[in-house]
PDB file of C-alpha atoms and ligand atoms in Angstrom:
ATOM      1  CA  MET A   1       5.005   7.937  14.815  1.00 95.00           C
ATOM      2  CA  MET A   2       1.254   8.248  14.539  1.00 97.00           C
ATOM      3  CA  TYR A   3      -1.036   6.347  12.189  1.00 98.00           C
ATOM      4  CA  ARG A   4      -4.483   7.539  11.161  1.00 97.00           C
ATOM      5  CA  LYS A   5      -6.994   7.362   8.331  1.00 98.00           C
ATOM      6  CA  MET A   6      -6.055   9.494   5.301  1.00 98.00           C
ATOM      7  CA  VAL A   7      -8.231  12.494   4.427  1.00 98.00           C
ATOM      8  CA  GLU A   8      -8.316  14.730   1.341  1.00 97.00           C
ATOM      9  CA  ASP A   9      -6.026  17.336   2.966  1.00 98.00           C
ATOM     10  CA  ASP A  10      -3.293  14.683   3.116  1.00 98.00           C
ATOM     11  CA  ILE A  11      -3.131  14.295  -0.671  1.00 98.00           C
ATOM     12  CA  ASP A  12      -0.257  16.799  -1.182  1.00 98.00           C
ATOM     13  CA  GLY A  13       1.957  14.933   1.270  1.00 98.00           C
ATOM     14  CA  VAL A  14       1.003  11.542  -0.074  1.00 98.00           C
ATOM     15  CA  LEU A  15       1.572  12.620  -3.710  1.00 98.00           C
ATOM     16  CA  LYS A  16       5.115  13.744  -2.854  1.00 98.00           C
ATOM     17  CA  ILE A  17       5.936  10.259  -1.598  1.00 98.00           C
ATOM     18  CA  GLU A  18       4.054   8.553  -4.439  1.00 97.00           C
ATOM     19  CA  GLU A  19       6.083  10.486  -7.031  1.00 97.00           C
ATOM     20  CA  GLU A  20       9.358   9.783  -5.238  1.00 96.00           C
ATOM     21  CA  ALA A  21       8.630   6.088  -4.773  1.00 96.00           C
ATOM     22  CA  PHE A  22       7.053   4.901  -8.030  1.00 96.00           C
ATOM     23  CA  SER A  23       7.950   5.119 -11.710  1.00 94.00           C
ATOM     24  CA  LEU A  24       4.223   5.057 -12.531  1.00 95.00           C
ATOM     25  CA  PRO A  25       2.838   7.314  -9.777  1.00 97.00           C
ATOM     26  CA  TRP A  26      -0.867   7.751  -9.225  1.00 97.00           C
ATOM     27  CA  THR A  27      -2.176  11.223 -10.082  1.00 97.00           C
ATOM     28  CA  ARG A  28      -3.815  13.752  -7.768  1.00 98.00           C
ATOM     29  CA  ASP A  29      -7.131  12.968  -9.470  1.00 98.00           C
ATOM     30  CA  ALA A  30      -6.707   9.295  -8.681  1.00 98.00           C
ATOM     31  CA  PHE A  31      -6.263  10.043  -4.974  1.00 98.00           C
ATOM     32  CA  ILE A  32      -9.182  12.519  -5.013  1.00 98.00           C
ATOM     33  CA  HIS A  33     -11.315   9.784  -6.537  1.00 98.00           C
ATOM     34  CA  GLU A  34     -10.234   7.358  -3.822  1.00 98.00           C
ATOM     35  CA  MET A  35     -11.087   9.851  -1.050  1.00 97.00           C
ATOM     36  CA  ARG A  36     -14.398  11.111  -2.485  1.00 97.00           C
ATOM     37  CA  ASN A  37     -15.959   8.380  -4.566  1.00 98.00           C
ATOM     38  CA  ASN A  38     -14.520   4.977  -3.784  1.00 98.00           C
ATOM     39  CA  LEU A  39     -16.512   3.598  -0.880  1.00 96.00           C
ATOM     40  CA  HIS A  40     -14.256   0.539  -0.822  1.00 98.00           C
ATOM     41  CA  ALA A  41     -11.057   2.553  -0.350  1.00 98.00           C
ATOM     42  CA  TYR A  42      -9.322   2.762   3.029  1.00 98.00           C
ATOM     43  CA  TYR A  43      -6.034   4.646   3.251  1.00 98.00           C
ATOM     44  CA  ILE A  44      -3.861   5.293   6.264  1.00 98.00           C
ATOM     45  CA  VAL A  45      -0.970   7.709   6.720  1.00 98.00           C
ATOM     46  CA  ALA A  46       2.037   7.703   9.036  1.00 98.00           C
ATOM     47  CA  LEU A  47       2.938  11.043  10.642  1.00 98.00           C
ATOM     48  CA  ASN A  48       6.236  11.915  12.335  1.00 97.00           C
ATOM     49  CA  SER A  49       6.567  14.120  15.438  1.00 97.00           C
ATOM     50  CA  GLU A  50       6.381  17.259  13.241  1.00 97.00           C
ATOM     51  CA  GLU A  51       3.091  15.898  11.859  1.00 96.00           C
ATOM     52  CA  GLU A  52       4.600  15.451   8.394  1.00 97.00           C
ATOM     53  CA  ILE A  53       3.364  12.542   6.315  1.00 98.00           C
ATOM     54  CA  VAL A  54       6.202  10.040   5.995  1.00 98.00           C
ATOM     55  CA  GLY A  55       4.283   7.056   4.648  1.00 98.00           C
ATOM     56  CA  TYR A  56       0.928   5.742   3.560  1.00 98.00           C
ATOM     57  CA  CYS A  57      -0.814   2.530   2.682  1.00 98.00           C
ATOM     58  CA  GLY A  58      -4.020   2.029   0.758  1.00 98.00           C
ATOM     59  CA  MET A  59      -6.377  -0.856   0.282  1.00 98.00           C
ATOM     60  CA  TRP A  60      -9.757  -1.682  -1.161  1.00 98.00           C
ATOM     61  CA  LEU A  61     -12.104  -3.581   1.080  1.00 98.00           C
ATOM     62  CA  VAL A  62     -14.588  -5.541  -1.024  1.00 98.00           C
ATOM     63  CA  MET A  63     -16.772  -8.140   0.701  1.00 96.00           C
ATOM     64  CA  ASP A  64     -14.376 -10.413   2.609  1.00 97.00           C
ATOM     65  CA  GLU A  65     -11.320  -9.527   0.510  1.00 98.00           C
ATOM     66  CA  SER A  66      -8.785  -6.743   0.725  1.00 98.00           C
ATOM     67  CA  HIS A  67      -6.516  -5.585  -2.069  1.00 98.00           C
ATOM     68  CA  ILE A  68      -3.488  -3.496  -1.142  1.00 98.00           C
ATOM     69  CA  THR A  69      -3.204  -0.723  -3.759  1.00 98.00           C
ATOM     70  CA  ASN A  70      -0.028   1.009  -2.634  1.00 96.00           C
ATOM     71  CA  VAL A  71       2.353   1.325   0.281  1.00 98.00           C
ATOM     72  CA  ALA A  72       5.333   3.645   0.436  1.00 98.00           C
ATOM     73  CA  VAL A  73       7.449   5.649   2.843  1.00 98.00           C
ATOM     74  CA  THR A  74       9.721   8.643   2.195  1.00 98.00           C
ATOM     75  CA  GLU A  75      13.301   7.917   1.195  1.00 97.00           C
ATOM     76  CA  LYS A  76      14.513   9.390   4.521  1.00 96.00           C
ATOM     77  CA  ALA A  77      12.150   7.308   6.644  1.00 97.00           C
ATOM     78  CA  LYS A  78      12.900   3.936   5.078  1.00 98.00           C
ATOM     79  CA  GLY A  79      14.219   1.086   7.190  1.00 98.00           C
ATOM     80  CA  GLN A  80      12.621   2.252  10.443  1.00 98.00           C
ATOM     81  CA  GLY A  81       9.699  -0.145  10.557  1.00 98.00           C
ATOM     82  CA  ILE A  82       7.156   2.324   9.168  1.00 98.00           C
ATOM     83  CA  GLY A  83       6.227   0.289   6.071  1.00 98.00           C
ATOM     84  CA  GLU A  84       5.712  -2.760   8.268  1.00 98.00           C
ATOM     85  CA  ALA A  85       3.622  -0.786  10.785  1.00 98.00           C
ATOM     86  CA  LEU A  86       1.440   0.603   7.963  1.00 98.00           C
ATOM     87  CA  MET A  87       0.868  -2.902   6.633  1.00 98.00           C
ATOM     88  CA  ARG A  88       0.112  -4.267  10.120  1.00 98.00           C
ATOM     89  CA  GLU A  89      -2.385  -1.446  10.703  1.00 98.00           C
ATOM     90  CA  SER A  90      -4.039  -2.192   7.319  1.00 98.00           C
ATOM     91  CA  ILE A  91      -4.262  -5.873   8.258  1.00 98.00           C
ATOM     92  CA  ARG A  92      -5.805  -4.946  11.624  1.00 98.00           C
ATOM     93  CA  ILE A  93      -8.438  -2.815   9.893  1.00 98.00           C
ATOM     94  CA  ALA A  94      -9.069  -5.535   7.287  1.00 98.00           C
ATOM     95  CA  LEU A  95      -9.624  -8.091  10.068  1.00 98.00           C
ATOM     96  CA  GLU A  96     -12.037  -5.704  11.791  1.00 97.00           C
ATOM     97  CA  ASN A  97     -13.942  -5.712   8.485  1.00 97.00           C
ATOM     98  CA  GLU A  98     -14.033  -9.519   8.471  1.00 97.00           C
ATOM     99  CA  VAL A  99     -11.581  -9.856   5.594  1.00 98.00           C
ATOM    100  CA  VAL A 100     -10.339 -13.419   5.050  1.00 98.00           C
ATOM    101  CA  LEU A 101      -8.087 -12.894   2.028  1.00 98.00           C
ATOM    102  CA  MET A 102      -5.634 -10.092   1.299  1.00 98.00           C
ATOM    103  CA  THR A 103      -3.858  -9.756  -2.047  1.00 98.00           C
ATOM    104  CA  LEU A 104      -1.511  -7.392  -3.842  1.00 98.00           C
ATOM    105  CA  GLU A 105       0.726  -7.099  -6.884  1.00 98.00           C
ATOM    106  CA  VAL A 106       4.423  -6.302  -6.657  1.00 98.00           C
ATOM    107  CA  ARG A 107       7.120  -5.905  -9.305  1.00 98.00           C
ATOM    108  CA  VAL A 108       9.137  -9.105  -9.644  1.00 98.00           C
ATOM    109  CA  SER A 109      12.293  -6.968  -9.127  1.00 98.00           C
ATOM    110  CA  ASN A 110      11.019  -5.359  -5.894  1.00 98.00           C
ATOM    111  CA  ILE A 111      12.648  -7.756  -3.459  1.00 98.00           C
ATOM    112  CA  ILE A 112      12.486  -5.286  -0.555  1.00 98.00           C
ATOM    113  CA  ALA A 113       8.684  -5.054  -0.714  1.00 98.00           C
ATOM    114  CA  GLN A 114       8.397  -8.818  -1.264  1.00 98.00           C
ATOM    115  CA  ASN A 115      10.487  -9.352   1.888  1.00 98.00           C
ATOM    116  CA  LEU A 116       8.098  -7.135   3.832  1.00 98.00           C
ATOM    117  CA  TYR A 117       5.036  -9.007   2.557  1.00 98.00           C
ATOM    118  CA  ARG A 118       6.580 -12.448   3.204  1.00 98.00           C
ATOM    119  CA  LYS A 119       7.430 -11.340   6.750  1.00 98.00           C
ATOM    120  CA  LEU A 120       3.706 -10.653   7.222  1.00 98.00           C
ATOM    121  CA  GLY A 121       2.697 -14.091   5.945  1.00 98.00           C
ATOM    122  CA  PHE A 122       2.040 -13.350   2.267  1.00 98.00           C
ATOM    123  CA  GLN A 123       2.711 -16.193  -0.157  1.00 98.00           C
ATOM    124  CA  ASP A 124       3.566 -16.123  -3.837  1.00 98.00           C
ATOM    125  CA  GLY A 125       0.623 -16.525  -6.192  1.00 97.00           C
ATOM    126  CA  GLY A 126       0.703 -16.211  -9.960  1.00 97.00           C
ATOM    127  CA  ILE A 127       2.619 -13.951 -12.280  1.00 98.00           C
ATOM    128  CA  ARG A 128       0.817 -11.233 -14.272  1.00 98.00           C
ATOM    129  CA  ARG A 129       2.888 -10.849 -17.429  1.00 98.00           C
ATOM    130  CA  ASN A 130       3.818  -7.329 -18.652  1.00 98.00           C
ATOM    131  CA  TYR A 131       1.726  -5.794 -15.884  1.00 97.00           C
ATOM    132  CA  TYR A 132       3.686  -2.517 -15.551  1.00 96.00           C
ATOM    133  CA  SER A 133       3.395  -0.319 -18.624  1.00 96.00           C
ATOM    134  CA  ASP A 134       6.632   1.658 -18.129  1.00 95.00           C
ATOM    135  CA  ASN A 135       8.983  -1.295 -18.656  1.00 96.00           C
ATOM    136  CA  GLN A 136       6.596  -4.212 -19.264  1.00 97.00           C
ATOM    137  CA  GLU A 137       7.776  -5.770 -16.009  1.00 98.00           C
ATOM    138  CA  ASP A 138       5.851  -8.750 -14.659  1.00 98.00           C
ATOM    139  CA  ALA A 139       3.883  -8.509 -11.423  1.00 98.00           C
ATOM    140  CA  LEU A 140       4.020 -11.159  -8.755  1.00 98.00           C
ATOM    141  CA  VAL A 141       0.626 -11.643  -7.129  1.00 98.00           C
ATOM    142  CA  MET A 142       0.964 -12.279  -3.391  1.00 98.00           C
ATOM    143  CA  TRP A 143      -1.773 -13.284  -0.979  1.00 98.00           C
ATOM    144  CA  VAL A 144      -2.429 -14.184   2.624  1.00 98.00           C
ATOM    145  CA  GLU A 145      -5.432 -15.963   4.059  1.00 98.00           C
ATOM    146  CA  PHE A 146      -6.634 -15.167   7.578  1.00 96.00           C
ATOM    147  CA  LYS A 147      -8.244 -18.050   9.409  1.00 82.00           C
TER     148      LYS A 147
HETATM  149  C1  LIG B 201       8.604  -1.319   0.641  1.00 89.40           C
HETATM  150  C2  LIG B 201       8.667  -0.210   1.680  1.00 89.40           C
HETATM  151  C3  LIG B 201       7.265   0.371   1.887  1.00 89.40           C
HETATM  152  C4  LIG B 201       9.173  -0.792   3.010  1.00 89.40           C
HETATM  153  O1  LIG B 201       9.054   0.220   4.013  1.00 89.40           O
HETATM  154  P1  LIG B 201      10.144   0.420   5.159  1.00 89.40           P
HETATM  155  O2  LIG B 201       9.520   1.280   6.204  1.00 89.40           O
HETATM  156  O3  LIG B 201      11.420   0.894   4.572  1.00 89.40           O
HETATM  157  O4  LIG B 201      10.333  -1.081   5.687  1.00 89.40           O
HETATM  158  P2  LIG B 201      10.469  -1.553   7.206  1.00 89.40           P
HETATM  159  O5  LIG B 201      11.574  -0.778   7.864  1.00 89.40           O
HETATM  160  O6  LIG B 201       9.132  -1.518   7.839  1.00 89.40           O
HETATM  161  O7  LIG B 201      10.953  -3.053   7.029  1.00 89.40           O
HETATM  162  C5  LIG B 201      10.035  -4.143   7.092  1.00 89.40           C
HETATM  163  C6  LIG B 201      10.614  -5.329   6.352  1.00 89.40           C
HETATM  164  O8  LIG B 201      10.761  -5.018   4.958  1.00 89.40           O
HETATM  165  C7  LIG B 201      11.924  -5.682   4.443  1.00 89.40           C
HETATM  166  N1  LIG B 201      12.953  -4.694   4.106  1.00 89.40           N
HETATM  167  C8  LIG B 201      12.920  -3.362   4.385  1.00 89.40           C
HETATM  168  N2  LIG B 201      14.019  -2.742   3.896  1.00 89.40           N
HETATM  169  C9  LIG B 201      14.762  -3.715   3.323  1.00 89.40           C
HETATM  170  C10 LIG B 201      16.019  -3.715   2.643  1.00 89.40           C
HETATM  171  N3  LIG B 201      16.741  -2.576   2.471  1.00 89.40           N
HETATM  172  N4  LIG B 201      16.494  -4.885   2.145  1.00 89.40           N
HETATM  173  C11 LIG B 201      15.777  -6.027   2.278  1.00 89.40           C
HETATM  174  N5  LIG B 201      14.577  -6.099   2.916  1.00 89.40           N
HETATM  175  C12 LIG B 201      14.086  -4.958   3.439  1.00 89.40           C
HETATM  176  C13 LIG B 201      12.424  -6.556   5.565  1.00 89.40           C
HETATM  177  O9  LIG B 201      11.712  -7.793   5.502  1.00 89.40           O
HETATM  178  C14 LIG B 201      11.968  -5.764   6.782  1.00 89.40           C
HETATM  179  O10 LIG B 201      11.880  -6.558   7.934  1.00 89.40           O
HETATM  180  P3  LIG B 201      13.176  -6.677   8.911  1.00 89.40           P
HETATM  181  O11 LIG B 201      13.480  -5.281   9.350  1.00 89.40           O
HETATM  182  O12 LIG B 201      12.720  -7.565  10.030  1.00 89.40           O
HETATM  183  O13 LIG B 201      14.273  -7.256   8.062  1.00 89.40           O
HETATM  184  C15 LIG B 201       9.654   0.922   1.250  1.00 89.40           C
HETATM  185  O14 LIG B 201      10.879   0.338   0.892  1.00 89.40           O
HETATM  186  C16 LIG B 201       9.172   1.775   0.072  1.00 89.40           C
HETATM  187  O15 LIG B 201       8.503   2.788   0.241  1.00 89.40           O
HETATM  188  N6  LIG B 201       9.551   1.363  -1.154  1.00 89.40           N
HETATM  189  C17 LIG B 201       9.162   2.107  -2.377  1.00 89.40           C
HETATM  190  C18 LIG B 201       7.724   1.886  -2.707  1.00 89.40           C
HETATM  191  C19 LIG B 201       7.411   0.407  -2.934  1.00 89.40           C
HETATM  192  O16 LIG B 201       8.162  -0.321  -3.589  1.00 89.40           O
HETATM  193  N7  LIG B 201       6.259  -0.031  -2.395  1.00 89.40           N
HETATM  194  C20 LIG B 201       5.762  -1.376  -2.573  1.00 89.40           C
HETATM  195  C21 LIG B 201       5.023  -1.471  -3.848  1.00 89.40           C
HETATM  196  S1  LIG B 201       4.289  -3.076  -4.110  1.00 89.40           S
END
């Protein structure tokens, strides 16, 4: 597996995973905006030996904080440590950028992702009520402080 910074040519591969993984997927335009206009955005992709994109993770780096926007791997590639490696790589890059606090939102029902984040030291923060517009599900805010 190889991990590198995402570029605009990766959007097709990333969109495929985004649409498979999320009930409210980001659009192509949203990813184009992230690549072209959002100076705070930092996305990484995971590539298999055939150089296909099998996962990605995005974050915004703003001052000394990082906000994870999305992380997902293909259905086929799940359970092989790729999601964890993408998160660890994002944390490494955040630390290089002198980030001290990392946060994210996750559906209260998404225990698998919560397990991953807890494994990496994230703690439970507050609840954002009715955060997800498809089913009005609450979001759990999770955070980790780097000292
Ligand atoms: C969440 C996600 C990225 C995890 O990626 P992954 O590559 O399958 O996960 P990994 O193999 O790296 O596993 C890392 C940890 O996640 C947790 N985890 C992964 N799969 C799990 C499962 N089936 N059941 C419970 N916990 C699980 C475990 O804590 C695991 O650590 P362990 O192997 O020591 O038990 C992946 O399931 C995914 O793409 N889900 C759909 C998109 C999504 O929900 N993203 C998060 C939005 S906030």
